[in-house]
Short mmCIF file of C-alpha atoms in Angstrom, two decimals:
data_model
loop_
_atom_site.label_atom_id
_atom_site.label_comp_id
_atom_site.label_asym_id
_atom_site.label_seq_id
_atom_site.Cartn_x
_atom_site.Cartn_y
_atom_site.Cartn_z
CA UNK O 260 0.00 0.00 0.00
CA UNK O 261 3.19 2.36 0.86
CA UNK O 262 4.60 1.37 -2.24
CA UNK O 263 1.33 2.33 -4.15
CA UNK O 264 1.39 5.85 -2.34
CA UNK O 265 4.47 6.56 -3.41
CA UNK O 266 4.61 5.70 -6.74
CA UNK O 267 1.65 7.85 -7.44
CA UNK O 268 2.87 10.74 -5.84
CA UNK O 269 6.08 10.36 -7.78
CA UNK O 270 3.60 10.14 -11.11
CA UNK O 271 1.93 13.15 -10.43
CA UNK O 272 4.92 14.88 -9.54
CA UNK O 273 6.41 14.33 -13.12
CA UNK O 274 3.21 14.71 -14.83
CA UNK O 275 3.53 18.89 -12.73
CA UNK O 276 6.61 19.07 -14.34
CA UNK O 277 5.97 17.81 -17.80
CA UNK O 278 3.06 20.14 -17.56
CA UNK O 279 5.29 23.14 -16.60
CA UNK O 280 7.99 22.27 -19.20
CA UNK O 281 5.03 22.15 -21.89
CA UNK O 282 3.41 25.55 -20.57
CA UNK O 283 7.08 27.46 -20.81
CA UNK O 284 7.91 25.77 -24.01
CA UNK O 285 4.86 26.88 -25.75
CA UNK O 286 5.03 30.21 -24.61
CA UNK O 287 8.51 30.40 -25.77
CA UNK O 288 8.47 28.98 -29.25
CA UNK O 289 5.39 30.64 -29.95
CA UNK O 290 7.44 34.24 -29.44
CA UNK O 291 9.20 35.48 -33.12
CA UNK O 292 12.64 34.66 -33.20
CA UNK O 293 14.89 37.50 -34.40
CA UNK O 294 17.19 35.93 -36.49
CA UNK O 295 20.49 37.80 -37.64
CA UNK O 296 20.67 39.62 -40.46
CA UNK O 297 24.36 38.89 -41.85
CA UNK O 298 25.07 40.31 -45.79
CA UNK O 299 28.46 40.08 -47.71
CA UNK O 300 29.35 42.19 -50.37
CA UNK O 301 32.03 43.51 -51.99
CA UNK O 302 31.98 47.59 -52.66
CA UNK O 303 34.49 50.65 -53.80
CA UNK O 304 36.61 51.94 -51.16
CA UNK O 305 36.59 55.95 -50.29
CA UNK O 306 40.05 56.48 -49.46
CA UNK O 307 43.48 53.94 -50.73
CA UNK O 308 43.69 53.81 -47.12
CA UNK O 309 40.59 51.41 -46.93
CA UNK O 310 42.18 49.93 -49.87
CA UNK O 311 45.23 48.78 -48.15
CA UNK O 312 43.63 47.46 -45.24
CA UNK O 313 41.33 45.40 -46.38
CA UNK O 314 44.35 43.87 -48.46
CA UNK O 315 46.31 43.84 -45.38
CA UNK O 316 43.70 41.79 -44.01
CA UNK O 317 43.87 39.12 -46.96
CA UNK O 318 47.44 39.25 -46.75
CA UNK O 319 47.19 38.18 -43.07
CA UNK O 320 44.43 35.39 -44.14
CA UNK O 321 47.06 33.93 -46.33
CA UNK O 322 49.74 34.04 -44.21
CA UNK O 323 48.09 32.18 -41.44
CA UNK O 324 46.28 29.76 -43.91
CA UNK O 325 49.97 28.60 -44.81
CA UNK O 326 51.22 28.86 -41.36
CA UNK O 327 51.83 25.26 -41.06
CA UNK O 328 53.22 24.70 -44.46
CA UNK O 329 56.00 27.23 -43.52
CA UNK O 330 56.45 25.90 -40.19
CA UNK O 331 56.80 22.21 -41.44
CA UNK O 332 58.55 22.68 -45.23
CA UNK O 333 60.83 25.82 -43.96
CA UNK O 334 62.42 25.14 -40.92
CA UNK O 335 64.20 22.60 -38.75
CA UNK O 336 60.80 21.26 -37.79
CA UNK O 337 61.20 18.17 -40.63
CA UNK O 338 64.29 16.75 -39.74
CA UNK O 339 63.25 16.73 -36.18
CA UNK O 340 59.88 14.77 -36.73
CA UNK O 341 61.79 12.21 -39.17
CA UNK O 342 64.83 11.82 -36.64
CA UNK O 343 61.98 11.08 -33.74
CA UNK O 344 59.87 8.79 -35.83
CA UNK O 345 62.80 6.51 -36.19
CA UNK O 346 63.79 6.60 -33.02
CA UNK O 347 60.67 5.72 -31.91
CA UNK O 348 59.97 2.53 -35.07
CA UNK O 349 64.01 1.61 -34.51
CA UNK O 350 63.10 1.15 -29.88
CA UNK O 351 60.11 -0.56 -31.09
CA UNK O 352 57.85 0.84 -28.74
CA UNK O 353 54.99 1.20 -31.04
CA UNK O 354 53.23 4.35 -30.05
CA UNK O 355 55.11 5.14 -27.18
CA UNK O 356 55.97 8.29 -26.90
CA UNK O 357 52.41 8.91 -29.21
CA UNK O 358 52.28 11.55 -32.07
CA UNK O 359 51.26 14.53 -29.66
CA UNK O 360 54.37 14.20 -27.52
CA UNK O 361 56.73 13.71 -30.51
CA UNK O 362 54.93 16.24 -32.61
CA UNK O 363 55.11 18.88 -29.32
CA UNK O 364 59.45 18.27 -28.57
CA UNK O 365 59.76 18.94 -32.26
CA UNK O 366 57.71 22.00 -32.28
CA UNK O 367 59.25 23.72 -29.27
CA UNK O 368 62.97 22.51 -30.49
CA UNK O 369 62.24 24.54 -33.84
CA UNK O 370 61.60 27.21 -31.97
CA UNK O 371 64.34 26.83 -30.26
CA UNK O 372 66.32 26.51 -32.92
CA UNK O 373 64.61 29.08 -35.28
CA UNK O 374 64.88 31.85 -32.58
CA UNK O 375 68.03 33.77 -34.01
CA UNK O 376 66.26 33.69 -37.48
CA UNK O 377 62.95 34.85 -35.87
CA UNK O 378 64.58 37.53 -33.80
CA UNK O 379 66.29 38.69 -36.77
CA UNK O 380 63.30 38.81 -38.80
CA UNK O 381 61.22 40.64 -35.76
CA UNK O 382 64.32 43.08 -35.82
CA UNK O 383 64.84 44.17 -39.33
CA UNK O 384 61.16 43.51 -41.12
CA UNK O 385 58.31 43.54 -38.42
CA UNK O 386 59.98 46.27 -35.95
CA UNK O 387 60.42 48.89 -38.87
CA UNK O 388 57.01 47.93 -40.50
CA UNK O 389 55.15 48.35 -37.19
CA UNK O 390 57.05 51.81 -37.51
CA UNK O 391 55.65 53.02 -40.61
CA UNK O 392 59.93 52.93 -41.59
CA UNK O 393 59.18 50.64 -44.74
CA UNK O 394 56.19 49.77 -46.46
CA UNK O 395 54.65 46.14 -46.25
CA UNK O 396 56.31 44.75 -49.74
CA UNK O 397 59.97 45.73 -48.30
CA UNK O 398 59.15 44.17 -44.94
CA UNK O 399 58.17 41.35 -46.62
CA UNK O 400 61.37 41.05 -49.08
CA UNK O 401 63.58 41.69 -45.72
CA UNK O 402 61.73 39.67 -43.67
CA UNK O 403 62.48 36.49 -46.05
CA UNK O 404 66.50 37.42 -46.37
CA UNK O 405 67.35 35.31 -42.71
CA UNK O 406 64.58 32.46 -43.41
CA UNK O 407 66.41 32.10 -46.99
CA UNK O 408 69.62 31.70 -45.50
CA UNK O 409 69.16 29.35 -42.78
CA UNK O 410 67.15 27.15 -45.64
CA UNK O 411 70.53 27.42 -47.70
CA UNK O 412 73.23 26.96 -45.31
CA UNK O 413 71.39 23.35 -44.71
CA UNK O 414 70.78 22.39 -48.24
CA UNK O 415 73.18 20.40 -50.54
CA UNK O 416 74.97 22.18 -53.53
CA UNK O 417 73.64 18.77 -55.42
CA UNK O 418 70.06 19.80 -54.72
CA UNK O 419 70.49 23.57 -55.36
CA UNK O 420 71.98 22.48 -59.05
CA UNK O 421 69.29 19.92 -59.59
CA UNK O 422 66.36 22.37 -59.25
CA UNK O 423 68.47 25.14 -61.04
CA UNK O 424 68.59 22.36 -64.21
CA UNK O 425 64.61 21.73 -64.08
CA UNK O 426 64.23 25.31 -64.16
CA UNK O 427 66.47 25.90 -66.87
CA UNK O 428 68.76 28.74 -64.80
CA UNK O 429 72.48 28.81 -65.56
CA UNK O 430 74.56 27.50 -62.33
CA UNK O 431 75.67 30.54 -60.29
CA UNK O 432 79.41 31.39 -60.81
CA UNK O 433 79.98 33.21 -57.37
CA UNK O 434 78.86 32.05 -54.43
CA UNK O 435 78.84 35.28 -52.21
CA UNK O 436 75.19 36.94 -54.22
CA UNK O 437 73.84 33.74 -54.07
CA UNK O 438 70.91 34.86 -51.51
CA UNK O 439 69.83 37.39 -53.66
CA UNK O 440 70.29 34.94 -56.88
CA UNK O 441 68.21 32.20 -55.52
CA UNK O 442 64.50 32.47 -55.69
CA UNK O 443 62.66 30.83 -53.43
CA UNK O 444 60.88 28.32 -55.99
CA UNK O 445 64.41 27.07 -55.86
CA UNK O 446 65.43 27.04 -52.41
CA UNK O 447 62.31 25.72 -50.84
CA UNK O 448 62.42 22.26 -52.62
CA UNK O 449 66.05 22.11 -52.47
CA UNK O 450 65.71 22.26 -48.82
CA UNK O 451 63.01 20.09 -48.19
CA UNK O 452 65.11 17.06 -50.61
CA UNK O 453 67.93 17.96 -48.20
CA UNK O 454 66.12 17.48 -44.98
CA UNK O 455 64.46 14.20 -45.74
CA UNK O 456 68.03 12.62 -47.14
CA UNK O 457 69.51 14.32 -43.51
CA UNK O 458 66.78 13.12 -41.97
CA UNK O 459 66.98 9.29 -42.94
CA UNK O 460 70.73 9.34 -42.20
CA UNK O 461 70.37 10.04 -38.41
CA UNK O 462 67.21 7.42 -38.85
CA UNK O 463 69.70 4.81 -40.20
CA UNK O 464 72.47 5.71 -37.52
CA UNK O 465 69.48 5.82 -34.83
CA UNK O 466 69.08 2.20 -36.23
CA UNK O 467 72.34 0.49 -36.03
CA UNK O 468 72.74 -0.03 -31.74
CA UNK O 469 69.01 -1.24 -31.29
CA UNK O 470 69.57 -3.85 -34.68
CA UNK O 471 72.94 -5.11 -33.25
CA UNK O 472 70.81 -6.18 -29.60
CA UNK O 473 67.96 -7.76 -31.84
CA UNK O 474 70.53 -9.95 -33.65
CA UNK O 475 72.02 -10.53 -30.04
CA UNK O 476 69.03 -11.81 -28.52
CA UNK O 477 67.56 -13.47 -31.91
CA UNK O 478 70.49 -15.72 -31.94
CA UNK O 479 70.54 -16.20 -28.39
CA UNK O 480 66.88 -17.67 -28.38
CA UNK O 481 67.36 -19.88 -31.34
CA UNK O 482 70.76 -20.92 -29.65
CA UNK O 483 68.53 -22.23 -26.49
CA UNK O 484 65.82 -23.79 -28.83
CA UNK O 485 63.23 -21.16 -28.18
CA UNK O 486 61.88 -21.19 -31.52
CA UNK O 487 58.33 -19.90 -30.31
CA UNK O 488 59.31 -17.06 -28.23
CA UNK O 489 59.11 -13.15 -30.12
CA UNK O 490 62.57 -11.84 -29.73
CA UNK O 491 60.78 -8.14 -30.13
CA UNK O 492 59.37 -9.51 -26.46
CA UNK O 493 62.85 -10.27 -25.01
CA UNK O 494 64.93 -6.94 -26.77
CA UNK O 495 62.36 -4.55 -26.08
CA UNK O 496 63.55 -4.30 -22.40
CA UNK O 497 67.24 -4.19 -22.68
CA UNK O 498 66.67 -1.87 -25.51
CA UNK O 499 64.49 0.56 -23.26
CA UNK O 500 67.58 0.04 -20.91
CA UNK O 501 70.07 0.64 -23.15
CA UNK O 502 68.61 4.17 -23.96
CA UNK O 503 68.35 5.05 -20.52
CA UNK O 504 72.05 4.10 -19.33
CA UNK O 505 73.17 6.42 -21.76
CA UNK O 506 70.88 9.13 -21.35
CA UNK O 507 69.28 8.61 -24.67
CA UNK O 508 66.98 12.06 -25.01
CA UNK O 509 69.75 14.08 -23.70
CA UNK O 510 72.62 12.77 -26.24
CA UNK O 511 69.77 12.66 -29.52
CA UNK O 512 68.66 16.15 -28.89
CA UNK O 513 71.97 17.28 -28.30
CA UNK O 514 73.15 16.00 -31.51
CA UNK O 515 70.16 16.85 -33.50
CA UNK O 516 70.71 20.75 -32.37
CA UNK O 517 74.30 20.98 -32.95
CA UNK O 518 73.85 19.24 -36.69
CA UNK O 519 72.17 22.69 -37.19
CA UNK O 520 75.28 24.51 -36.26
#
């Protein structure tokens, strides 16, 4: 009989509810909505001042919208991600340490690395352009001048003079104008060839110690007649050891930086 009680106050205590949910509902879709009214268009500026904003503005857009191209093709970021990858497939640890955490050293190590270039480009482009000391097309023509040469003092003469042949330019005869000689259809490429052949050499050295205790414990196990045992189950440990006995982040990331140098 309790039990009857209280289930039908419970019932009529949802059914007030309901009732009040329905009442305020009602009376609140049943008010107009007052939608937005948002309209594009595209019309003559008064003054070239308006003018040059508005393609300030798209100049900005574009910039950011190939933020990450930059970042990734035009600085030190690719050879760190490749060297980290293979670090990672040559342990065998799978996804340990995952994407994020690899993706995140190599980000704050460009920056790291980039900072003279960036401080260089804040200093002679963005400082005097905040200034009104140059307009935005010099700023932007100085502003590329340290970025060029950090992208050629780490690129091969081979790949330079392979992209100068598929353009069809003549092979530069002095060396000291060559910044100002090389466009950057030239040096971008040239750079990105050389990172990924610089980047597979540290992968193959980054190889070489973790192969040489796979072969060790391989042979050991077929040695004992432990044909059925994974030796990736037995090396993984004394390969996780090995990197830690000799400090493995702090002598890879050491290295890596300096081969910037």
């Amino acid at each position: 009989m309790k039990k009857n009680k209280l289930w039908l106050k419970n019932s009529l205590l949802v059914a007030v509810v309901l009732g009040i949910f329905l009442i305020v509902a009602n009376d609140t879709f049943a008010a107009p909505l007052n939608l937005p009214n948002i309209t594009l268009g595209v019309g003559e500026a008064d003054s070239p001042q308006e003018l040059s904003q508005s393609l300030q503005i798209i100049f900005l857009i574009t910039i950011l919208g190939l933020a990450p191209s930059i970042l990734i093709m035009m600085t030190a970021f690719l050879r760190l991600i490749i060297s980290f990858h293979f670090l990672r497939a040559a342990i065998g640890t799978q996804t340990m340490p995952s994407n994020q955490i690899l993706i995140g050293l190599a980000l704050f190590l460009t920056f790291f690395i980039m900072s003279p270039v960036f401080s260089n480009i804040k200093t002679n482009a963005w400082d005097p352009y905040q200034n009104n000391q140059m307009t935005q097309a010099e700023a932007v023509e100085r502003g590329i001048v340290p970025l060029k040469e950090f992208m050629v003092r780490q690129t091969r003469d081979e790949d330079i003079k392979l992209f100068m042949d598929l353009s069809g330019r003549e092979l530069l005869q002095d060396d000291s104008d060559i910044l100002n000689e090389l466009p950057l259809h030239i040096v971008i490429p040239a750079f990105i060839i050389s990172e990924l052949r610089t980047g597979f050499i540290i992968g193959f050295l980054l190889y070489i110690p973790f192969i040489v205790i796979d072969m060790i414990v391989a042979s050991t196990l077929m040695s004992m007649g432990m044909m059925m045992l994974p030796p990736v189950m037995i090396s993984l440990p004394f390969k996780i050891l090995l990197f830690i006995l000799v400090d493995g982040w702090n002598l890879i990331i050491g290295q890596l930086v300096q081969t910037f140098k």
